[in-house]
PDB file of C-alpha atoms in Angstrom:
ATOM      1  CA  UNK Y  26       0.000   0.000   0.000  1.00 96.00           C
ATOM      2  CA  UNK Y  27       1.487   3.332  -1.058  1.00 98.00           C
ATOM      3  CA  UNK Y  28      -0.162   6.585   0.079  1.00 97.00           C
ATOM      4  CA  UNK Y  29       0.713  10.004  -1.329  1.00 97.00           C
ATOM      5  CA  UNK Y  30      -0.709  13.168   0.230  1.00 96.00           C
ATOM      6  CA  UNK Y  31      -3.505  11.147   1.854  1.00 95.00           C
ATOM      7  CA  UNK Y  32      -4.626  12.827   5.100  1.00 92.00           C
ATOM      8  CA  UNK Y  33      -1.686  12.803   7.532  1.00 90.00           C
ATOM      9  CA  UNK Y  34       0.489  10.738   5.186  1.00 93.00           C
ATOM     10  CA  UNK Y  35       2.598  12.918   2.926  1.00 94.00           C
ATOM     11  CA  UNK Y  36       4.135   9.683   1.648  1.00 96.00           C
ATOM     12  CA  UNK Y  37       3.994   6.274   3.276  1.00 95.00           C
ATOM     13  CA  UNK Y  38       4.531   2.742   2.039  1.00 96.00           C
ATOM     14  CA  UNK Y  39       3.294  -0.343   3.874  1.00 94.00           C
ATOM     15  CA  UNK Y  40       4.281  -3.882   2.980  1.00 93.00           C
ATOM     16  CA  UNK Y  41       2.523  -6.945   4.318  1.00 88.00           C
ATOM     17  CA  UNK Y  42       3.464 -10.608   4.090  1.00 84.00           C
ATOM     18  CA  UNK Y  43       1.562 -12.848   1.725  1.00 77.00           C
ATOM     19  CA  UNK Y  44      -0.991 -15.105   3.435  1.00 75.00           C
ATOM     20  CA  UNK Y  45       0.192 -18.598   4.265  1.00 79.00           C
ATOM     21  CA  UNK Y  46      -1.493 -21.674   5.696  1.00 81.00           C
ATOM     22  CA  UNK Y  47      -2.593 -20.724   9.190  1.00 77.00           C
ATOM     23  CA  UNK Y  48      -1.310 -17.136   8.798  1.00 76.00           C
ATOM     24  CA  UNK Y  49      -3.824 -15.129   6.819  1.00 74.00           C
ATOM     25  CA  UNK Y  50      -4.722 -12.319   9.219  1.00 78.00           C
ATOM     26  CA  UNK Y  51      -2.891  -9.014   9.476  1.00 78.00           C
ATOM     27  CA  UNK Y  52      -3.417  -6.805  12.491  1.00 80.00           C
ATOM     28  CA  UNK Y  53      -2.747  -3.087  12.275  1.00 82.00           C
ATOM     29  CA  UNK Y  54      -2.244  -1.351  15.578  1.00 84.00           C
ATOM     30  CA  UNK Y  55      -0.968   1.966  16.826  1.00 84.00           C
ATOM     31  CA  UNK Y  56      -1.741   4.782  19.248  1.00 80.00           C
ATOM     32  CA  UNK Y  57      -4.884   6.853  18.831  1.00 84.00           C
ATOM     33  CA  UNK Y  58      -4.672   9.596  16.190  1.00 77.00           C
ATOM     34  CA  UNK Y  59      -1.788   7.954  14.310  1.00 80.00           C
ATOM     35  CA  UNK Y  60      -3.577   7.195  11.022  1.00 81.00           C
ATOM     36  CA  UNK Y  61      -5.111   3.717  11.338  1.00 88.00           C
ATOM     37  CA  UNK Y  62      -8.570   4.888  10.263  1.00 89.00           C
ATOM     38  CA  UNK Y  63      -7.091   7.002   7.465  1.00 91.00           C
ATOM     39  CA  UNK Y  64      -5.146   3.954   6.296  1.00 92.00           C
ATOM     40  CA  UNK Y  65      -8.293   1.815   6.097  1.00 90.00           C
ATOM     41  CA  UNK Y  66     -10.235   4.598   4.386  1.00 92.00           C
ATOM     42  CA  UNK Y  67      -7.434   4.839   1.812  1.00 94.00           C
ATOM     43  CA  UNK Y  68      -7.641   1.120   1.071  1.00 93.00           C
ATOM     44  CA  UNK Y  69     -11.437   1.224   0.826  1.00 92.00           C
ATOM     45  CA  UNK Y  70     -11.626   4.255  -1.446  1.00 94.00           C
ATOM     46  CA  UNK Y  71      -8.558   3.113  -3.373  1.00 95.00           C
ATOM     47  CA  UNK Y  72     -10.318  -0.107  -4.290  1.00 95.00           C
ATOM     48  CA  UNK Y  73     -13.877   1.085  -4.683  1.00 94.00           C
ATOM     49  CA  UNK Y  74     -13.786   4.845  -5.265  1.00 92.00           C
ATOM     50  CA  UNK Y  75     -17.200   6.451  -4.871  1.00 89.00           C
ATOM     51  CA  UNK Y  76     -18.788   3.023  -4.249  1.00 89.00           C
ATOM     52  CA  UNK Y  77     -16.640   2.634  -1.125  1.00 89.00           C
ATOM     53  CA  UNK Y  78     -17.856   5.786   0.627  1.00 87.00           C
ATOM     54  CA  UNK Y  79     -20.726   3.939   2.308  1.00 84.00           C
ATOM     55  CA  UNK Y  80     -18.113   1.634   3.913  1.00 85.00           C
ATOM     56  CA  UNK Y  81     -16.358   4.570   5.600  1.00 84.00           C
ATOM     57  CA  UNK Y  82     -17.761   5.145   9.112  1.00 79.00           C
ATOM     58  CA  UNK Y  83     -16.718   8.833   9.177  1.00 79.00           C
ATOM     59  CA  UNK Y  84     -18.909   9.441   6.132  1.00 80.00           C
ATOM     60  CA  UNK Y  85     -22.108   7.951   7.610  1.00 72.00           C
ATOM     61  CA  UNK Y  86     -24.789   9.171   9.952  1.00 66.00           C
ATOM     62  CA  UNK Y  87     -25.150   6.706  12.819  1.00 58.00           C
ATOM     63  CA  UNK Y  88     -28.651   5.307  13.168  1.00 55.00           C
ATOM     64  CA  UNK Y  89     -28.385   3.096  16.252  1.00 56.00           C
ATOM     65  CA  UNK Y  90     -26.521   0.335  14.466  1.00 54.00           C
ATOM     66  CA  UNK Y  91     -28.871   0.263  11.502  1.00 56.00           C
ATOM     67  CA  UNK Y  92     -26.920  -1.307   8.626  1.00 51.00           C
ATOM     68  CA  UNK Y  93     -28.588   1.141   6.253  1.00 52.00           C
ATOM     69  CA  UNK Y  94     -26.722   4.126   7.731  1.00 56.00           C
ATOM     70  CA  UNK Y  95     -27.137   7.123   5.449  1.00 65.00           C
ATOM     71  CA  UNK Y  96     -24.238   9.074   4.054  1.00 67.00           C
ATOM     72  CA  UNK Y  97     -23.672  12.280   5.988  1.00 64.00           C
ATOM     73  CA  UNK Y  98     -21.346  13.759   3.418  1.00 77.00           C
ATOM     74  CA  UNK Y  99     -20.859  13.708  -0.340  1.00 86.00           C
ATOM     75  CA  UNK Y 100     -17.925  11.959  -1.978  1.00 88.00           C
ATOM     76  CA  UNK Y 101     -16.327  15.274  -2.974  1.00 90.00           C
ATOM     77  CA  UNK Y 102     -16.840  16.751   0.499  1.00 88.00           C
ATOM     78  CA  UNK Y 103     -15.211  13.714   2.084  1.00 89.00           C
ATOM     79  CA  UNK Y 104     -12.284  13.799  -0.333  1.00 91.00           C
ATOM     80  CA  UNK Y 105     -11.680  17.510   0.286  1.00 88.00           C
ATOM     81  CA  UNK Y 106     -10.610  16.449   3.788  1.00 87.00           C
ATOM     82  CA  UNK Y 107      -8.232  13.763   2.539  1.00 90.00           C
ATOM     83  CA  UNK Y 108      -5.664  15.923   0.774  1.00 92.00           C
ATOM     84  CA  UNK Y 109      -2.544  16.311   2.945  1.00 92.00           C
ATOM     85  CA  UNK Y 110      -2.688  19.679   4.710  1.00 87.00           C
ATOM     86  CA  UNK Y 111       0.540  20.993   3.133  1.00 91.00           C
ATOM     87  CA  UNK Y 112       0.124  19.562  -0.372  1.00 93.00           C
ATOM     88  CA  UNK Y 113      -1.437  22.621  -2.051  1.00 91.00           C
ATOM     89  CA  UNK Y 114       1.088  25.008  -0.450  1.00 91.00           C
ATOM     90  CA  UNK Y 115       3.892  22.795  -1.775  1.00 94.00           C
ATOM     91  CA  UNK Y 116       2.451  22.719  -5.303  1.00 93.00           C
ATOM     92  CA  UNK Y 117       0.787  19.294  -5.243  1.00 94.00           C
ATOM     93  CA  UNK Y 118      -2.876  19.119  -6.197  1.00 95.00           C
ATOM     94  CA  UNK Y 119      -3.600  15.405  -5.991  1.00 96.00           C
ATOM     95  CA  UNK Y 120      -3.520  12.499  -3.580  1.00 96.00           C
ATOM     96  CA  UNK Y 121      -3.268   8.845  -4.474  1.00 97.00           C
ATOM     97  CA  UNK Y 122      -3.517   5.325  -3.172  1.00 97.00           C
ATOM     98  CA  UNK Y 123      -1.609   2.507  -4.857  1.00 98.00           C
ATOM     99  CA  UNK Y 124      -2.468  -1.075  -3.946  1.00 96.00           C
ATOM    100  CA  UNK Y 125      -0.190  -3.885  -5.077  1.00 95.00           C
ATOM    101  CA  UNK Y 126      -1.321  -7.500  -4.929  1.00 92.00           C
ATOM    102  CA  UNK Y 127      -0.006 -10.812  -6.164  1.00 90.00           C
ATOM    103  CA  UNK Y 128      -2.504 -12.946  -8.046  1.00 86.00           C
ATOM    104  CA  UNK Y 129      -2.812 -16.710  -7.595  1.00 83.00           C
ATOM    105  CA  UNK Y 130       0.078 -17.224 -10.050  1.00 89.00           C
ATOM    106  CA  UNK Y 131       2.339 -14.841  -8.137  1.00 88.00           C
ATOM    107  CA  UNK Y 132       1.989 -12.135 -10.793  1.00 93.00           C
ATOM    108  CA  UNK Y 133       1.541  -8.552  -9.578  1.00 95.00           C
ATOM    109  CA  UNK Y 134      -1.632  -6.519 -10.034  1.00 96.00           C
ATOM    110  CA  UNK Y 135      -1.250  -2.822  -9.278  1.00 97.00           C
ATOM    111  CA  UNK Y 136      -4.191  -0.484  -8.835  1.00 97.00           C
ATOM    112  CA  UNK Y 137      -3.642   3.272  -8.446  1.00 98.00           C
ATOM    113  CA  UNK Y 138      -6.475   5.677  -7.786  1.00 97.00           C
ATOM    114  CA  UNK Y 139      -5.635   9.381  -7.928  1.00 97.00           C
ATOM    115  CA  UNK Y 140      -7.888  12.254  -6.929  1.00 96.00           C
ATOM    116  CA  UNK Y 141      -7.291  15.808  -8.158  1.00 96.00           C
ATOM    117  CA  UNK Y 142      -8.033  19.084  -6.408  1.00 95.00           C
ATOM    118  CA  UNK Y 143      -8.284  22.760  -7.314  1.00 93.00           C
ATOM    119  CA  UNK Y 144      -5.905  25.361  -5.906  1.00 92.00           C
ATOM    120  CA  UNK Y 145      -8.298  25.933  -2.973  1.00 90.00           C
ATOM    121  CA  UNK Y 146      -8.378  22.219  -2.072  1.00 90.00           C
ATOM    122  CA  UNK Y 147     -11.779  21.343  -3.554  1.00 92.00           C
ATOM    123  CA  UNK Y 148     -12.071  17.893  -5.106  1.00 93.00           C
ATOM    124  CA  UNK Y 149     -12.401  17.903  -8.914  1.00 92.00           C
ATOM    125  CA  UNK Y 150     -14.629  14.829  -9.393  1.00 86.00           C
ATOM    126  CA  UNK Y 151     -14.300  14.559 -13.165  1.00 86.00           C
ATOM    127  CA  UNK Y 152     -10.504  14.424 -13.038  1.00 87.00           C
ATOM    128  CA  UNK Y 153     -10.193  11.273 -10.912  1.00 92.00           C
ATOM    129  CA  UNK Y 154      -7.957   8.563 -12.354  1.00 95.00           C
ATOM    130  CA  UNK Y 155      -7.937   4.795 -11.991  1.00 96.00           C
ATOM    131  CA  UNK Y 156      -4.990   2.890 -13.419  1.00 97.00           C
ATOM    132  CA  UNK Y 157      -4.637  -0.890 -13.238  1.00 97.00           C
ATOM    133  CA  UNK Y 158      -1.641  -2.890 -14.429  1.00 97.00           C
ATOM    134  CA  UNK Y 159      -1.126  -6.659 -14.519  1.00 96.00           C
ATOM    135  CA  UNK Y 160       2.030  -8.729 -14.570  1.00 95.00           C
ATOM    136  CA  UNK Y 161       5.678  -7.876 -14.358  1.00 95.00           C
ATOM    137  CA  UNK Y 162       5.442  -6.191 -17.763  1.00 96.00           C
ATOM    138  CA  UNK Y 163       2.745  -3.888 -16.299  1.00 96.00           C
ATOM    139  CA  UNK Y 164       0.143  -4.512 -18.987  1.00 96.00           C
ATOM    140  CA  UNK Y 165      -2.586  -1.872 -18.680  1.00 96.00           C
ATOM    141  CA  UNK Y 166      -6.043  -3.161 -17.769  1.00 95.00           C
ATOM    142  CA  UNK Y 167      -8.845  -1.089 -19.269  1.00 95.00           C
ATOM    143  CA  UNK Y 168     -12.291  -1.495 -20.800  1.00 94.00           C
ATOM    144  CA  UNK Y 169     -12.567  -1.990 -24.550  1.00 93.00           C
ATOM    145  CA  UNK Y 170     -12.728   1.281 -26.480  1.00 92.00           C
ATOM    146  CA  UNK Y 171     -16.341   0.608 -27.470  1.00 94.00           C
ATOM    147  CA  UNK Y 172     -17.462   0.264 -23.829  1.00 93.00           C
ATOM    148  CA  UNK Y 173     -19.560   3.283 -22.840  1.00 93.00           C
ATOM    149  CA  UNK Y 174     -19.777   2.418 -19.128  1.00 93.00           C
ATOM    150  CA  UNK Y 175     -16.129   2.650 -18.073  1.00 91.00           C
ATOM    151  CA  UNK Y 176     -16.982   3.011 -14.374  1.00 90.00           C
ATOM    152  CA  UNK Y 177     -19.178  -0.090 -14.508  1.00 93.00           C
ATOM    153  CA  UNK Y 178     -16.484  -2.073 -16.312  1.00 95.00           C
ATOM    154  CA  UNK Y 179     -13.881  -1.146 -13.664  1.00 95.00           C
ATOM    155  CA  UNK Y 180     -16.382  -1.892 -10.869  1.00 93.00           C
ATOM    156  CA  UNK Y 181     -16.958  -5.378 -12.313  1.00 94.00           C
ATOM    157  CA  UNK Y 182     -13.227  -5.999 -12.815  1.00 95.00           C
ATOM    158  CA  UNK Y 183     -12.443  -5.045  -9.204  1.00 94.00           C
ATOM    159  CA  UNK Y 184     -15.348  -7.166  -7.898  1.00 93.00           C
ATOM    160  CA  UNK Y 185     -14.186 -10.206  -9.870  1.00 92.00           C
ATOM    161  CA  UNK Y 186     -10.477  -9.749  -9.189  1.00 92.00           C
ATOM    162  CA  UNK Y 187     -10.569  -8.642  -5.540  1.00 89.00           C
ATOM    163  CA  UNK Y 188     -13.920  -8.349  -3.753  1.00 87.00           C
ATOM    164  CA  UNK Y 189     -17.308  -6.748  -4.286  1.00 85.00           C
ATOM    165  CA  UNK Y 190     -17.776  -3.463  -2.436  1.00 84.00           C
ATOM    166  CA  UNK Y 191     -20.913  -4.881  -0.799  1.00 79.00           C
ATOM    167  CA  UNK Y 192     -18.827  -7.663   0.833  1.00 79.00           C
ATOM    168  CA  UNK Y 193     -15.756  -5.620   1.779  1.00 77.00           C
ATOM    169  CA  UNK Y 194     -16.981  -4.610   5.232  1.00 73.00           C
ATOM    170  CA  UNK Y 195     -17.088  -8.287   6.215  1.00 66.00           C
ATOM    171  CA  UNK Y 196     -13.380  -8.830   5.564  1.00 61.00           C
TER     172      UNK Y 196
END
């Protein structure tokens, strides 16, 4: 997991061991206010983009444990709070999450989601990028040119390759 200008992380890289028999759980711990929630939000929105916002507790209105919690904030409003506090002043107007996985054949799959912002820190929703590469040769993964629903194609690819957004909160 590589985070750039995501909340309190100007740049951070996390590496985790591959699951093995009997060792397939990773625990993330740390003191309060040291970025654990931001880290999990980055993974969620990195994988699912807008579809992942409902999985982010800070973006929901609590309704006494009702699983149908409503969103308290829009995607763009939430993302405006994710850009590292010094990024704009230092000339950077985007934040990104890169997730690297190994598939069942040991080949890498890299997914990078990048969000862009205006000079005043407002999210520019139509400039978001999603880049996916497979294999050591980094072959780009993208919908066919004739596909008119690019977001739907990527949503289906991520669901089939990793996990459906609707099941992610159970992992």
